[in-house]
mmCIF file of C-alpha atoms in Angstrom:
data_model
loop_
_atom_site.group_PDB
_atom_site.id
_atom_site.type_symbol
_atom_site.label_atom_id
_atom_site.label_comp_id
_atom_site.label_asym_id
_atom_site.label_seq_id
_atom_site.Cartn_x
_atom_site.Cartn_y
_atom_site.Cartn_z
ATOM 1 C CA UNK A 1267 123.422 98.126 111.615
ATOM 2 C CA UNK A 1268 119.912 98.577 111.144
ATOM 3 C CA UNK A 1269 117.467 98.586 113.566
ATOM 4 C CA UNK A 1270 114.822 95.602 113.820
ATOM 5 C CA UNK A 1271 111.536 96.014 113.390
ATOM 6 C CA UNK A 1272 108.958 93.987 115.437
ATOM 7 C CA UNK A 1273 105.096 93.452 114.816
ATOM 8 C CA UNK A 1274 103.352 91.791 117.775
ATOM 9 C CA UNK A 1275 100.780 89.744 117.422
ATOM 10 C CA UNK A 1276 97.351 91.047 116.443
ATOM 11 C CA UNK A 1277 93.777 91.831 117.730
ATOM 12 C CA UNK A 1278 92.396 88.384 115.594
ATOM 13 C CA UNK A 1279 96.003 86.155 117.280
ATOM 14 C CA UNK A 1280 95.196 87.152 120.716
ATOM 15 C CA UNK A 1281 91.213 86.534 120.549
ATOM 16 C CA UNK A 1282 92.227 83.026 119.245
ATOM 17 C CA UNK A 1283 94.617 82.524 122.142
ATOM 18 C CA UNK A 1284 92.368 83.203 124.987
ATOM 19 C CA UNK A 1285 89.086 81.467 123.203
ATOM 20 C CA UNK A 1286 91.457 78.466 122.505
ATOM 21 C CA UNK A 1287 92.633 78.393 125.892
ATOM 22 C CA UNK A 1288 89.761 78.808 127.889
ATOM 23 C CA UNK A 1289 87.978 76.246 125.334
ATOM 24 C CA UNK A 1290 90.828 73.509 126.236
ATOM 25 C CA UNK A 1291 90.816 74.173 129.723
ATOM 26 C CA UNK A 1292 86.623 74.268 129.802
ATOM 27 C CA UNK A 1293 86.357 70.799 127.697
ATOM 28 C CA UNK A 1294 89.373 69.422 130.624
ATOM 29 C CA UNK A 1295 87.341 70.118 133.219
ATOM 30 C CA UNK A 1296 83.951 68.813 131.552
ATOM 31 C CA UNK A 1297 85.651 65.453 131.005
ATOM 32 C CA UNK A 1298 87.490 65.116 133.971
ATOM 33 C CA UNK A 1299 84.256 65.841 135.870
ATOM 34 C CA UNK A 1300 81.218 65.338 133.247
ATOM 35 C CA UNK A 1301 80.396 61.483 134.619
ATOM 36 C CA UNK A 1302 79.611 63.233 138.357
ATOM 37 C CA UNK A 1303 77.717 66.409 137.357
ATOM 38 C CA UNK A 1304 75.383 64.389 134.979
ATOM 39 C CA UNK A 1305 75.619 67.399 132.508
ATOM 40 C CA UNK A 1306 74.495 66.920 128.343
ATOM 41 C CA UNK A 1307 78.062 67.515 126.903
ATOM 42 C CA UNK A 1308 76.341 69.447 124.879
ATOM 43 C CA UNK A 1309 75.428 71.946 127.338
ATOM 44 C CA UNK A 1310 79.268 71.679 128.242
ATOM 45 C CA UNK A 1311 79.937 72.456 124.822
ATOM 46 C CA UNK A 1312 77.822 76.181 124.545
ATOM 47 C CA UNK A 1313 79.494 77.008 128.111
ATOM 48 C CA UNK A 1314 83.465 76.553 126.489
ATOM 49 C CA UNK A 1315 81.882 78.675 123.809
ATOM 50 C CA UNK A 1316 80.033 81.748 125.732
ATOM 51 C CA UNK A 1317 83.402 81.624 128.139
ATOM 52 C CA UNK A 1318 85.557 80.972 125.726
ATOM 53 C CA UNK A 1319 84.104 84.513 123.998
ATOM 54 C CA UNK A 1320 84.250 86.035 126.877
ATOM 55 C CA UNK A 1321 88.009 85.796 127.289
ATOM 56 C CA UNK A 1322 88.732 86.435 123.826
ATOM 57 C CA UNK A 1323 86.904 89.416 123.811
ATOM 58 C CA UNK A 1324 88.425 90.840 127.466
ATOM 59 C CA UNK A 1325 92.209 89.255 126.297
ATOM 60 C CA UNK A 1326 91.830 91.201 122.705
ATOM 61 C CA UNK A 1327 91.120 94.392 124.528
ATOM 62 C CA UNK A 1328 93.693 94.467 127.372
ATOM 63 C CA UNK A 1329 96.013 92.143 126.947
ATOM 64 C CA UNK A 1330 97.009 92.296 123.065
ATOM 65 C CA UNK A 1331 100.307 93.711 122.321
ATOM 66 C CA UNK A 1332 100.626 97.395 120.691
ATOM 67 C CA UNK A 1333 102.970 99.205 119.443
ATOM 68 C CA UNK A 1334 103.579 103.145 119.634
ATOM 69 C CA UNK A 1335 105.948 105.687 118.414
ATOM 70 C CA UNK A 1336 107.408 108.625 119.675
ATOM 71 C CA UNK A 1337 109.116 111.089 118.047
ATOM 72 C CA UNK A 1338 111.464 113.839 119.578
ATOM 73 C CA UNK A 1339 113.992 116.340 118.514
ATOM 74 C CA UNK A 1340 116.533 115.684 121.588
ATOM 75 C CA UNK A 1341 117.103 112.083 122.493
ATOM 76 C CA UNK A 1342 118.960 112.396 125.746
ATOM 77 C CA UNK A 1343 115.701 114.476 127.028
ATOM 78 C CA UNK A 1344 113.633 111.714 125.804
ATOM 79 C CA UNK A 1345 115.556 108.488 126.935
ATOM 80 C CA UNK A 1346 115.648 110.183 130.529
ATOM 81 C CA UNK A 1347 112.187 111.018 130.532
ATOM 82 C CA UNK A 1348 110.735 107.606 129.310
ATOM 83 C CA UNK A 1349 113.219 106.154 131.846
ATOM 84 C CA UNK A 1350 111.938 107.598 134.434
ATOM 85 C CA UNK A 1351 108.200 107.001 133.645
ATOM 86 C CA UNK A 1352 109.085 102.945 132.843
ATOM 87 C CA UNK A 1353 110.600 103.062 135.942
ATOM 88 C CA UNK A 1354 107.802 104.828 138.110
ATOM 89 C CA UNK A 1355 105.153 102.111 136.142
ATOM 90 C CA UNK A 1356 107.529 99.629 138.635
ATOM 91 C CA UNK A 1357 109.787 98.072 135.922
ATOM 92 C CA UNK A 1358 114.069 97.388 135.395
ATOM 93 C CA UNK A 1359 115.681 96.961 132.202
ATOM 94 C CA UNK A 1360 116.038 93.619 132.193
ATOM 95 C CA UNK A 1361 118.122 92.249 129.079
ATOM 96 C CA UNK A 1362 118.898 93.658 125.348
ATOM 97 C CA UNK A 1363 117.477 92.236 122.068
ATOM 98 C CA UNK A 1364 118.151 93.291 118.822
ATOM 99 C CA UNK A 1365 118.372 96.880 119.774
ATOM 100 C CA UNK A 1366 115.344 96.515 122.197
ATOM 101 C CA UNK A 1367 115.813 97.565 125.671
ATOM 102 C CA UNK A 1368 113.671 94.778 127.092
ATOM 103 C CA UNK A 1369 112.033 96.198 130.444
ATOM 104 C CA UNK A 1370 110.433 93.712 133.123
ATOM 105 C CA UNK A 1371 108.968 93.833 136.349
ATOM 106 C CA UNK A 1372 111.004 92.039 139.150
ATOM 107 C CA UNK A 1373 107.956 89.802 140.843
ATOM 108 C CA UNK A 1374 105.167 87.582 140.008
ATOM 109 C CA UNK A 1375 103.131 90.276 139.059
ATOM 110 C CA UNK A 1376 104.895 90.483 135.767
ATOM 111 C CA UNK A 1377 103.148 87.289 134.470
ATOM 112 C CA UNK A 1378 100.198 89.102 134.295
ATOM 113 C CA UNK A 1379 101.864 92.187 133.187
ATOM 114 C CA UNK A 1380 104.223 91.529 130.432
ATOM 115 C CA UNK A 1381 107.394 92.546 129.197
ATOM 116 C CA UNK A 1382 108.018 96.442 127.456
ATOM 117 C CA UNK A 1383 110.775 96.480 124.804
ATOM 118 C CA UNK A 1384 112.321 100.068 123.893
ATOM 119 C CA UNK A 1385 114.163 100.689 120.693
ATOM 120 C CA UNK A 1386 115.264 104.364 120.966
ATOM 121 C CA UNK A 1387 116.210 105.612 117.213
ATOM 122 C CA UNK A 1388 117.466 109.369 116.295
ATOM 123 C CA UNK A 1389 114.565 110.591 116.175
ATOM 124 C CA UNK A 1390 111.929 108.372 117.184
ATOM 125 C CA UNK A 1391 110.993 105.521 119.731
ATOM 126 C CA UNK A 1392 109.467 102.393 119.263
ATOM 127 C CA UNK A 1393 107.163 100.494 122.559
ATOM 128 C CA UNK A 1394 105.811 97.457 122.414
ATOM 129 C CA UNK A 1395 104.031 96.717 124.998
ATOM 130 C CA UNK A 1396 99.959 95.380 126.359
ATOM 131 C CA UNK A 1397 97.507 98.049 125.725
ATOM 132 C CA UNK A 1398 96.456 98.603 128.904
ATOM 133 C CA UNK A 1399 100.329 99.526 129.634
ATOM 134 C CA UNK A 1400 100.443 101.377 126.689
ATOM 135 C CA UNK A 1401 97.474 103.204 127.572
ATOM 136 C CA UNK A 1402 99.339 104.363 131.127
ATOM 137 C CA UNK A 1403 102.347 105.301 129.090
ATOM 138 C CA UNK A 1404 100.353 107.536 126.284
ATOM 139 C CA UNK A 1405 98.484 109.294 129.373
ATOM 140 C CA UNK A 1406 101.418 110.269 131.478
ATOM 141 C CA UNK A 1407 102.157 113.907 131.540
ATOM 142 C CA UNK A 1408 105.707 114.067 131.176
ATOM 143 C CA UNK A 1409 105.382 111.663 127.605
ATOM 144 C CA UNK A 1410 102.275 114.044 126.267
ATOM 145 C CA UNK A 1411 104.600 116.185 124.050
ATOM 146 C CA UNK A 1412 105.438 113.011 122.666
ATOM 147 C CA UNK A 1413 102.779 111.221 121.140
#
């Protein structure tokens, strides 16, 4: 069966998510409270935008989803290693997809950390994962032979 092949979203998907967001939730507050702060919407309006870039700019960075590849020449060394280091980083494999080992972290703090999802192949590995985890993953010594 062949393996699947996942893209997550890009750079230009995640900006749009965060400005979006923080542009919905900025306007919500403006209306709910514009009558009693006797603020020009329009003043309201240039904040959801200068915030709204903000986020965009800090969620594109850190929180967009990468992927990275690893390649090998023994698996079993490989799977135990990159077990190991998932499991140091504080996260259990959680559930299976498609031939994704889908990785969590047991507590609230994985809201603001994400899933990981591990396809290990013959001879190569696919992560997706945030970039600031994949970052931690491409700078741990025990993966540097790998990437």
């Amino acid at each position: 069966m062949p393996l699947l092949k996942i893209e997550p979203p890009g750079i230009f998907i995640t900006f749009l998510y965060y400005f979006a967001c923080t542009n919905v939730i900025i306007f919500l507050i403006a209306f709910t409270q514009s009558s009693r702060i006797g603020v020009d919407e329009s003043v309201l309006y240039e904040l959801g935008l200068v915030v709204g870039l903000l986020t965009g700019i800090l969620g594109a960075k850190f929180n967009r989803s990468v992927t990275i590849t690893a390649t090998y020449k023994k698996s079993k060394n490989f799977e135990k290693t990159i077990g190991k280091v998932i499991n140091d980083l504080g996260f259990t494999p959680n559930s299976q997809l498609e031939g994704f080992t889908v990785y969590q972290i047991p507590s609230l703090k994985s809201l603001f950390v994400g899933k990981l999802f591990v396809q290990v192949e013959k001879r190569s590995a696919t992560i997706i994962c945030r970039a600031s985890l994949a970052k931690q993953i491409r700078k741990n010594d025990k993966l540097q032979e790998y990437f």
